[in-house]
PDB file of C-alpha atoms in Angstrom:
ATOM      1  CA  UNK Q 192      19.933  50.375  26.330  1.00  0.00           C
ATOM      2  CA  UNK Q 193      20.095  53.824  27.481  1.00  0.00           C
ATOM      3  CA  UNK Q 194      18.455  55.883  30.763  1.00  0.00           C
ATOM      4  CA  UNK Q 195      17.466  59.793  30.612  1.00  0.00           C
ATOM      5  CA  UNK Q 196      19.641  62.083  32.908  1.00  0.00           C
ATOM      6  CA  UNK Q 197      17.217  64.540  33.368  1.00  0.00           C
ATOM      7  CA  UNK Q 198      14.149  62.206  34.355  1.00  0.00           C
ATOM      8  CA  UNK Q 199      17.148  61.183  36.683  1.00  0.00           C
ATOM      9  CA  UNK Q 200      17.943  64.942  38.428  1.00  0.00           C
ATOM     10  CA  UNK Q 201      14.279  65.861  38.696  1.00  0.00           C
ATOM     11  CA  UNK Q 202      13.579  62.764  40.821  1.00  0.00           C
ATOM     12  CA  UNK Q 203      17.000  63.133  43.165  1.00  0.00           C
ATOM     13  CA  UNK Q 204      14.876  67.169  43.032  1.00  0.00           C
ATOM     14  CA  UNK Q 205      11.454  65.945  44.256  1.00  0.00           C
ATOM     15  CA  UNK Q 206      11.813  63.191  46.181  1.00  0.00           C
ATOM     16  CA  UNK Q 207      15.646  62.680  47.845  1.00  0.00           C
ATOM     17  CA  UNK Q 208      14.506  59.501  49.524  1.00  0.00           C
ATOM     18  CA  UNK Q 209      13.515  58.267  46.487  1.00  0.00           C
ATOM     19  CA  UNK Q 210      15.495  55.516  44.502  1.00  0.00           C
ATOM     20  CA  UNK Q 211      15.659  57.194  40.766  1.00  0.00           C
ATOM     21  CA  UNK Q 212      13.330  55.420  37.716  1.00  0.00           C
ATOM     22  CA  UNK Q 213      14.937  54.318  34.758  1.00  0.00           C
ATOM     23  CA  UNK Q 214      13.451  54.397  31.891  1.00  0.00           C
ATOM     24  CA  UNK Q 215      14.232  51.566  29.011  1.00  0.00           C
ATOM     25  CA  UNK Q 216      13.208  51.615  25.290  1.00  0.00           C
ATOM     26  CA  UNK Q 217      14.806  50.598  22.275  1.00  0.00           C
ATOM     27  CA  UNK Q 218      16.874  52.752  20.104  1.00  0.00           C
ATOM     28  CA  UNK Q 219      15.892  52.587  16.433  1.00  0.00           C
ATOM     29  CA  UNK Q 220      17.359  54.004  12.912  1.00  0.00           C
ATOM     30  CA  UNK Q 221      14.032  54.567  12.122  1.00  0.00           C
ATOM     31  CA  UNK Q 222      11.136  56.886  13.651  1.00  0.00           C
ATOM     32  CA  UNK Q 223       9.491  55.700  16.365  1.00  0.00           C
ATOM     33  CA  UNK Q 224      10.811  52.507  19.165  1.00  0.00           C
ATOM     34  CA  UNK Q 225       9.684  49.706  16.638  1.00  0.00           C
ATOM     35  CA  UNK Q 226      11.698  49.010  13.746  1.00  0.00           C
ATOM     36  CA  UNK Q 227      10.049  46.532  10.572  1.00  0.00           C
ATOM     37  CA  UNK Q 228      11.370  45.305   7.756  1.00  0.00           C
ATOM     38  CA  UNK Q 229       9.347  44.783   4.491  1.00  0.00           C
ATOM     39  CA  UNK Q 230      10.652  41.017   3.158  1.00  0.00           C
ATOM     40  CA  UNK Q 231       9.104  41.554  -0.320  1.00  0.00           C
ATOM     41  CA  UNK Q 232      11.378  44.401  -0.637  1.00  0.00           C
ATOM     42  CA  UNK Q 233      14.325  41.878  -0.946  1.00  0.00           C
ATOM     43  CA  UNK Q 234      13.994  39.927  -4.356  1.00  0.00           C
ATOM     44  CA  UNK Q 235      16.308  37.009  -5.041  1.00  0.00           C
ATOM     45  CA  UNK Q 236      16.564  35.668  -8.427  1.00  0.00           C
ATOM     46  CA  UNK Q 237      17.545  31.751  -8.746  1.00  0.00           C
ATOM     47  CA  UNK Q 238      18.800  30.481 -11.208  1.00  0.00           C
ATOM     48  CA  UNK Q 239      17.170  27.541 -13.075  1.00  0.00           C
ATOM     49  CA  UNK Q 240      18.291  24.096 -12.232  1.00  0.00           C
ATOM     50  CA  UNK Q 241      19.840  22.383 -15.039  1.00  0.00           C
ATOM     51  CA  UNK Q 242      19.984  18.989 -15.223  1.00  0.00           C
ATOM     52  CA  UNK Q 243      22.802  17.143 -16.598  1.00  0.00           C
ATOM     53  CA  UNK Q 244      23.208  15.203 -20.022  1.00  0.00           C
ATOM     54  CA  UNK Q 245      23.753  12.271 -18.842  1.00  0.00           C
ATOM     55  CA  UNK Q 246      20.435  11.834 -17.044  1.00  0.00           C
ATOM     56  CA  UNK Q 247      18.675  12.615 -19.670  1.00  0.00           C
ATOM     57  CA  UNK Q 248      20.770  10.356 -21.797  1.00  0.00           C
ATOM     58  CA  UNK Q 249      19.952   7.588 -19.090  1.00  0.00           C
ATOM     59  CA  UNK Q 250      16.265   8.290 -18.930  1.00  0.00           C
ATOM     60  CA  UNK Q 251      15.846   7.842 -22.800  1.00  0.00           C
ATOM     61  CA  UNK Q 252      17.577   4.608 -22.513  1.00  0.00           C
ATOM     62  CA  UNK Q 253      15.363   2.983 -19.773  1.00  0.00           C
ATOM     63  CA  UNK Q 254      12.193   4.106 -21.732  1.00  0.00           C
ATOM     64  CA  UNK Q 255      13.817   2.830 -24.792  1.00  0.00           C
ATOM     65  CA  UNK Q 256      14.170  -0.329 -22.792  1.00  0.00           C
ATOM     66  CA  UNK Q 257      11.002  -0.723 -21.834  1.00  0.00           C
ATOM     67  CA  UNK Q 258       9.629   0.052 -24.825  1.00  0.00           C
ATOM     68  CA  UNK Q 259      11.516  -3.000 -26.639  1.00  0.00           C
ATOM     69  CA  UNK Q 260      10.959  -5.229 -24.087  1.00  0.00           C
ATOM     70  CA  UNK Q 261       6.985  -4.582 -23.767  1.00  0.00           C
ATOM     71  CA  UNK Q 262       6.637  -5.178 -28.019  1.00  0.00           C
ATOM     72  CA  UNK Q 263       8.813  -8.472 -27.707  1.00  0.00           C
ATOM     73  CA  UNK Q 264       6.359  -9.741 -24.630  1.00  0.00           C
ATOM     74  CA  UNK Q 265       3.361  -8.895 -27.184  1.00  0.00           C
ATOM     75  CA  UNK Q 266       4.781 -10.527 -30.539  1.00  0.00           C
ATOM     76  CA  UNK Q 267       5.701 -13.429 -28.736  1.00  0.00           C
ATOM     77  CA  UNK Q 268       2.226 -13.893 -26.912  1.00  0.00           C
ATOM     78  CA  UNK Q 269      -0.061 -13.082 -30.512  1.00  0.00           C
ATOM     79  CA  UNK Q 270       0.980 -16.042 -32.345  1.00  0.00           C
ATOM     80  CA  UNK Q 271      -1.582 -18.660 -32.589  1.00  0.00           C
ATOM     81  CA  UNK Q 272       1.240 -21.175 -32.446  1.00  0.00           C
ATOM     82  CA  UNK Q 273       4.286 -21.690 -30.509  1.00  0.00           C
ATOM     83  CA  UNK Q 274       6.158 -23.366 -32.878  1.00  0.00           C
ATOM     84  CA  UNK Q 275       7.592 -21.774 -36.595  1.00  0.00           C
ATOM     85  CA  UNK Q 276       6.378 -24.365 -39.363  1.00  0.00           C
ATOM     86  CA  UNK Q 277       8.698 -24.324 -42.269  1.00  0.00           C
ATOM     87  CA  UNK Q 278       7.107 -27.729 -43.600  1.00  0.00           C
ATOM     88  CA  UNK Q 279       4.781 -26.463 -47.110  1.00  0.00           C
ATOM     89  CA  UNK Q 280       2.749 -29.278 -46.284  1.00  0.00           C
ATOM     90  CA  UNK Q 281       1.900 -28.113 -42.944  1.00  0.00           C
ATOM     91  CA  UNK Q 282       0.379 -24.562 -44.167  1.00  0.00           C
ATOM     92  CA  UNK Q 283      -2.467 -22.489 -42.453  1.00  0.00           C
ATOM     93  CA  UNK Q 284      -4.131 -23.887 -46.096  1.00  0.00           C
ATOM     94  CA  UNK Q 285      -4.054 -27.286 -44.806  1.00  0.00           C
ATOM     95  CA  UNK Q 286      -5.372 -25.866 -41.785  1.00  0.00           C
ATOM     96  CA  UNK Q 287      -8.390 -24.784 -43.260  1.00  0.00           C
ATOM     97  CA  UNK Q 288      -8.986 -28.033 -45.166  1.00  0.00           C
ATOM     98  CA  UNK Q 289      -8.410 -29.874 -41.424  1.00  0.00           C
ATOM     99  CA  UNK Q 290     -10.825 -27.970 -39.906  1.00  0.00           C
ATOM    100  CA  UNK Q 291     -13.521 -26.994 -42.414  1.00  0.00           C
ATOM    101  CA  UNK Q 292     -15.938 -30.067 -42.131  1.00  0.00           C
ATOM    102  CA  UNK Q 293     -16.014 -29.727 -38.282  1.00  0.00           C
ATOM    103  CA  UNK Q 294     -19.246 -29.690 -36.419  1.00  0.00           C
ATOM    104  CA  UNK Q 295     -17.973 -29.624 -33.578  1.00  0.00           C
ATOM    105  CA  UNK Q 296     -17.631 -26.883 -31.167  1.00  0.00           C
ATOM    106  CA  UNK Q 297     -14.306 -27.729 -30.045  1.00  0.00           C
ATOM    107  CA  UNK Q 298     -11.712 -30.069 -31.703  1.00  0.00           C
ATOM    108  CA  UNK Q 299      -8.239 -31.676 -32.043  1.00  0.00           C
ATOM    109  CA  UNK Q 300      -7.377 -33.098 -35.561  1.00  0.00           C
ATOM    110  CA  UNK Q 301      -4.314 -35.267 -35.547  1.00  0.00           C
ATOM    111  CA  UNK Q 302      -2.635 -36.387 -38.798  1.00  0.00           C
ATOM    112  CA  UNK Q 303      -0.195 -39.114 -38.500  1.00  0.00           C
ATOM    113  CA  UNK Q 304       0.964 -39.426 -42.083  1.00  0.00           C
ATOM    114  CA  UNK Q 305       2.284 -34.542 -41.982  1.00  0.00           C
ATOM    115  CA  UNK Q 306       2.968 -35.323 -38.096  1.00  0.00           C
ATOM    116  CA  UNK Q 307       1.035 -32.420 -37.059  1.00  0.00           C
ATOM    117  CA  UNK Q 308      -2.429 -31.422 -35.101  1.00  0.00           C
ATOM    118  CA  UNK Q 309      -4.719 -28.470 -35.400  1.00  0.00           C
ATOM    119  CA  UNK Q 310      -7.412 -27.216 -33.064  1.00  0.00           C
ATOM    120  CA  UNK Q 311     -10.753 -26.127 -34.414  1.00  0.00           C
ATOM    121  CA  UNK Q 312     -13.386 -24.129 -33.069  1.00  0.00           C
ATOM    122  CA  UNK Q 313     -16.125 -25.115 -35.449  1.00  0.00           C
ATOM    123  CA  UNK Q 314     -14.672 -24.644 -38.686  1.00  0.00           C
ATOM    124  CA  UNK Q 315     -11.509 -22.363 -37.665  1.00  0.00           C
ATOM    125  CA  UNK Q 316      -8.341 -23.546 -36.746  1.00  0.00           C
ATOM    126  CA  UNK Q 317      -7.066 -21.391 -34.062  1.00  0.00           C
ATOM    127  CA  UNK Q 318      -4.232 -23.458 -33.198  1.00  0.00           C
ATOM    128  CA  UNK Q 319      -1.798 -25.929 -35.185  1.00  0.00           C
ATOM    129  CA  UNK Q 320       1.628 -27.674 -33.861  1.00  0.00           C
ATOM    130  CA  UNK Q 321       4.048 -30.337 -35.465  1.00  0.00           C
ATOM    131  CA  UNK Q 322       4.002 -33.841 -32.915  1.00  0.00           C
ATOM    132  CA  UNK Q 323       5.086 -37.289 -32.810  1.00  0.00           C
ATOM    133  CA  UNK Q 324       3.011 -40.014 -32.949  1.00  0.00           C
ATOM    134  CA  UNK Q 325       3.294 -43.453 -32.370  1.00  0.00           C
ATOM    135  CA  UNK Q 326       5.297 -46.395 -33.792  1.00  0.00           C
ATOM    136  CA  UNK Q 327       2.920 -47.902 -36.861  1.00  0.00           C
ATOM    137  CA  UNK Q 328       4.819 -51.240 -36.919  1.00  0.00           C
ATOM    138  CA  UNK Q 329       3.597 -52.527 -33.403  1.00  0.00           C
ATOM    139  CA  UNK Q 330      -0.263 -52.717 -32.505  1.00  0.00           C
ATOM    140  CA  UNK Q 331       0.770 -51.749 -29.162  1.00  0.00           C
ATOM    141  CA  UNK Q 332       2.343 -48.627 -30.244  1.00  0.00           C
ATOM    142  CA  UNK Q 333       0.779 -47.196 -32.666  1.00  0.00           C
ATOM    143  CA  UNK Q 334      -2.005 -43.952 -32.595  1.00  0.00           C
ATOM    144  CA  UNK Q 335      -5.300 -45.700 -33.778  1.00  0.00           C
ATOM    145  CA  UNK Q 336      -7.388 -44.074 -36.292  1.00  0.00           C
ATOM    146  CA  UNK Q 337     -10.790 -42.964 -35.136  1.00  0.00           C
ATOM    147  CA  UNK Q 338     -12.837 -39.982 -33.261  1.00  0.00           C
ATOM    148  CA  UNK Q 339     -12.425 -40.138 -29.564  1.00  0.00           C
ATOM    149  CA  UNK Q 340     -13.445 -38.364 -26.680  1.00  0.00           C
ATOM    150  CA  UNK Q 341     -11.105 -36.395 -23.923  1.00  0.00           C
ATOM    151  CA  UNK Q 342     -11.592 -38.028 -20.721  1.00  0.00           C
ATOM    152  CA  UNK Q 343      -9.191 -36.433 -18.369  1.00  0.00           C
ATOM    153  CA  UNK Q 344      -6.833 -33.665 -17.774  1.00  0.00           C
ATOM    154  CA  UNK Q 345      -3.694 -33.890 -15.656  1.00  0.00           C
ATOM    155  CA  UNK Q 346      -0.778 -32.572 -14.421  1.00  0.00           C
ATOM    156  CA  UNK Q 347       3.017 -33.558 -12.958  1.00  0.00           C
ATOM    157  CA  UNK Q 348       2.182 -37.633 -13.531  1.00  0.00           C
ATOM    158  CA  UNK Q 349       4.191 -40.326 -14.554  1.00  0.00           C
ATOM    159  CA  UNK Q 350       3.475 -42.629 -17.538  1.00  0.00           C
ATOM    160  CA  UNK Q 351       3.953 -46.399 -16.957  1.00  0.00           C
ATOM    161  CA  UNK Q 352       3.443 -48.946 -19.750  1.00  0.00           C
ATOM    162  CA  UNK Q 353       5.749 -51.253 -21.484  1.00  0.00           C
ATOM    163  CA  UNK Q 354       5.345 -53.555 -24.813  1.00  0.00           C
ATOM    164  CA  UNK Q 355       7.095 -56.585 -26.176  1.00  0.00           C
ATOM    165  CA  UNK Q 356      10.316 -54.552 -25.810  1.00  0.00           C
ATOM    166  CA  UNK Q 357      10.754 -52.297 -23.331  1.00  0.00           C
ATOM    167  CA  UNK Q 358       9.448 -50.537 -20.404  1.00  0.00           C
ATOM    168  CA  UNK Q 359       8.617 -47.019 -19.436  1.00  0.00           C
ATOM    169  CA  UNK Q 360       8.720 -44.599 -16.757  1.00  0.00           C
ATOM    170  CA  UNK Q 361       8.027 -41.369 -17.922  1.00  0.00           C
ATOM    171  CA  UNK Q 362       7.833 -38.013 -15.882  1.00  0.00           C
ATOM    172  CA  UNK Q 363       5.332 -35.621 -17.438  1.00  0.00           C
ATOM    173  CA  UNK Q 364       4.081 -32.322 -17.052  1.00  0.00           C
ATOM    174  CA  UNK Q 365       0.492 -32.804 -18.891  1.00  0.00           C
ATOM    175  CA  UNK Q 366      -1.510 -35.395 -19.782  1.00  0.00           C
ATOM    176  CA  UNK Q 367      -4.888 -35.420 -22.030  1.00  0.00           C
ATOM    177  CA  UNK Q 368      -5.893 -39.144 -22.219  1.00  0.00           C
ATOM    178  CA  UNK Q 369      -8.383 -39.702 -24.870  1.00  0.00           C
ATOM    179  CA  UNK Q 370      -8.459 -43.330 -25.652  1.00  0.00           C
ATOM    180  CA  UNK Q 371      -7.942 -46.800 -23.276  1.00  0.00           C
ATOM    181  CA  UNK Q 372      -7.948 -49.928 -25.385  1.00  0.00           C
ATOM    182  CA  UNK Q 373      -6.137 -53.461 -24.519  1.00  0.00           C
ATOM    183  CA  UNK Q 374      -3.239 -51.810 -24.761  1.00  0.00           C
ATOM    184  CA  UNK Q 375      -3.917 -48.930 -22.428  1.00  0.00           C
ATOM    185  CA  UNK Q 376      -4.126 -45.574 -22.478  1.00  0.00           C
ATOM    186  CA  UNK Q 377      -3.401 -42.973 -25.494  1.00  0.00           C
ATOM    187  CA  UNK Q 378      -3.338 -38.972 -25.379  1.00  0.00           C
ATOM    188  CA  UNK Q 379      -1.745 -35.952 -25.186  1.00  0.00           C
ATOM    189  CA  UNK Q 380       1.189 -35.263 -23.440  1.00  0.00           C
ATOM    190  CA  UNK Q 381       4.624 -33.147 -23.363  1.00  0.00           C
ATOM    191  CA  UNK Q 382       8.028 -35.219 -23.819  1.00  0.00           C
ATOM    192  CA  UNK Q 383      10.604 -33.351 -21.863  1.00  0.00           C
ATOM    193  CA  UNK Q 384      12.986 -36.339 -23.132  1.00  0.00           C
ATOM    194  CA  UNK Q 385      13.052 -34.669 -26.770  1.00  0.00           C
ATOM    195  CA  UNK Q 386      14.792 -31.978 -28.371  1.00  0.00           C
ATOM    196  CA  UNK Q 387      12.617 -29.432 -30.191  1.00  0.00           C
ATOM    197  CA  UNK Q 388      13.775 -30.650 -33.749  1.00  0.00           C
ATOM    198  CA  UNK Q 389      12.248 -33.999 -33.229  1.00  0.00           C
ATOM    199  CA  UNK Q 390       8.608 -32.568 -33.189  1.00  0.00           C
ATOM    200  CA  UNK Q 391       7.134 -33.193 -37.035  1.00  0.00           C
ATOM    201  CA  UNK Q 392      10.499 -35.469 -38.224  1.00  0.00           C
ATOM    202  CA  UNK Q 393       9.833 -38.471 -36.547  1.00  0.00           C
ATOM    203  CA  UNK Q 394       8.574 -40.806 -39.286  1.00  0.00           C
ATOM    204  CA  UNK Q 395       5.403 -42.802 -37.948  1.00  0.00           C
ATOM    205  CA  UNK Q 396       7.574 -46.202 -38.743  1.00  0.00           C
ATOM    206  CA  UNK Q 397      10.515 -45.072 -36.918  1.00  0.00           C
ATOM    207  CA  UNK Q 398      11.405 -46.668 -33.987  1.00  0.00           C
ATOM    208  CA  UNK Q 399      12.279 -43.627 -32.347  1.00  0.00           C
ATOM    209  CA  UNK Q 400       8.500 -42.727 -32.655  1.00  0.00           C
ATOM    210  CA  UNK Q 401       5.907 -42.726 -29.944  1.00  0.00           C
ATOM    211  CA  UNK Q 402       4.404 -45.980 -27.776  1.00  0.00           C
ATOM    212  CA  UNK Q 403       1.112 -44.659 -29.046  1.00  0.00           C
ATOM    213  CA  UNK Q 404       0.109 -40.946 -27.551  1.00  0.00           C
ATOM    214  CA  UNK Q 405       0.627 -37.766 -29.234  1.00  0.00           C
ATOM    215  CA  UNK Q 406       3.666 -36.289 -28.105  1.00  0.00           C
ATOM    216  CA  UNK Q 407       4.080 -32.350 -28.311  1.00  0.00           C
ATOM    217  CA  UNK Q 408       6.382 -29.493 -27.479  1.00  0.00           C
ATOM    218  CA  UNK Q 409       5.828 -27.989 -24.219  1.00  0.00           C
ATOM    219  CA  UNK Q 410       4.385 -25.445 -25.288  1.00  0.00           C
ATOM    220  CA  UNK Q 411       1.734 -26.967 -27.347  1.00  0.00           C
ATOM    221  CA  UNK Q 412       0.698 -29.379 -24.433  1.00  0.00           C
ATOM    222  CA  UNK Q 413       0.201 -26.643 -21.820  1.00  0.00           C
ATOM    223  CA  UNK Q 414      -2.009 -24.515 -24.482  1.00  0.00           C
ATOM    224  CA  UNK Q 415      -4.028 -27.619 -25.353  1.00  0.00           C
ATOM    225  CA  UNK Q 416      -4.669 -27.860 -21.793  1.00  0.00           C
ATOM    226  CA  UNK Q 417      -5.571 -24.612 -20.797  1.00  0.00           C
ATOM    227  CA  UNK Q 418      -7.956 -24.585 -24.079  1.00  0.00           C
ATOM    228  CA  UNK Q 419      -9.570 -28.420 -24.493  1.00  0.00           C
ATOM    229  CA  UNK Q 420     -12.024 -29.783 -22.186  1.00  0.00           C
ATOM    230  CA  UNK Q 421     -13.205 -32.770 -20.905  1.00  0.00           C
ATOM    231  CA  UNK Q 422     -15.121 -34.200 -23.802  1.00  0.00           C
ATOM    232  CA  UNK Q 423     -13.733 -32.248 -26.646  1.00  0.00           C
ATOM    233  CA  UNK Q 424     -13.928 -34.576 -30.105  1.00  0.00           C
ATOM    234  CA  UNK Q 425     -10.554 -35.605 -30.950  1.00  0.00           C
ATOM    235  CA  UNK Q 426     -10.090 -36.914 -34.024  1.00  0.00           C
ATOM    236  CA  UNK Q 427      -7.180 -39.412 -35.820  1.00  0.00           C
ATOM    237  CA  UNK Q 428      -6.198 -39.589 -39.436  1.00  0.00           C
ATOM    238  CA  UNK Q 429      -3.841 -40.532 -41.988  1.00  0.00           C
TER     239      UNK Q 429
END
């Protein structure tokens, strides 16, 4: 800040009563009182950002990751059936034969002599599981042969019954009854009480087979009851 002497004497001159005017303005480097400065003039180059190995070694891994897990979920959800056969006699040839004289729209074939089932729509099998079925040596127990009808669907019940020898109270998670006789009621069901071995090696005159229903894996019994309905043929053979 600055004041001009000479504005300053001629004043005092002029006018002695006077009080003497300053006069303020801002000293510049420049020409002229205002003083700008041009930002594009200043250019800054940054450097690029690099980002370290690691992350990128990280990143390939989770995508890697997800990639393995997503195929696994896919595999394991395409097969027709949850359980691996191994048994020759229980081929997707035998399938064919089970299924190729259906009329039906929907159906469950059950053989009791290759311990195994198949589902048809029409002539296709689009389903097949290894099962237990029940105990040939006592009328009570055993699967009767025949073509039934599925009357009900359930799930979370208990099965009561008993025979000559024993007694049963069985927790289940589904239940497909398709048959009630003198002896009560037959049909589909899962058997948390069994290991997954047992499904298909149970001989149909052991007494470790079934009191009469179809037993299956867990997996088999919630597909068939997602897929069957009320009324879907089932049918029983050798």
């Amino acid at each position: 800040i600055g004041y001009n002497i000479n504005d300053i004497k001629k004043n005092q001159m002029t006018n002695k009563n006077q009080k003497p005017k300053l006069e303020i303005y801002r000293y510049s480097a420049s020409i002229g009182n205002n003083r700008t400065i041009n930002n594009n003039s200043i250019k800054r180059q940054k450097k690029p950002r690099r980002i370290p190995l690691t992350r990128h070694i990280l990143f390939l891994l989770i995508v890697c990751s997800f990639i393995i897990l997503s195929l696994t979920y896919v595999i394991s959800h395409q097969t027709s059936s949850p359980i691996n056969n191994k048994n020759p006699n229980q081929s997707a040839v035998l399938s064919d034969q089970y299924c190729s004289n259906n009329s039906y729209e929907k159906s469950v074939v059950v053989s009791i002599s290759r311990r195994h089932l198949w589902a048809c729509n029409g002539s296709i099998s689009v389903f097949n599981s290894p099962v237990i079925t029940g105990n040939q040596t006592l009328a009570s127990d055993l699967t009767p042969l025949g073509s039934y009808k599925v009357f009900g669907k359930y799930t979370h019940i208990n099965l009561i019954g008993s025979n000559s020898s024993t007694s049963w109270n069985d927790p289940v998670n589904y239940w497909i009854p398709f048959l009630q006789n003198q002896y009560g009621q037959f049909g589909f069901h899962d058997a948390p009480w069994r290991i997954p071995s047992e499904f298909g090696n149970i001989a149909p005159y052991s007494t470790n087979a079934s009191h009469g229903c179809v037993e299956c894996p867990l997996k088999t019994a919630a597909w068939l009851h997602k897929w069957i309905n009320v009324g879907t043929n089932v049918l029983i053979v050798k």
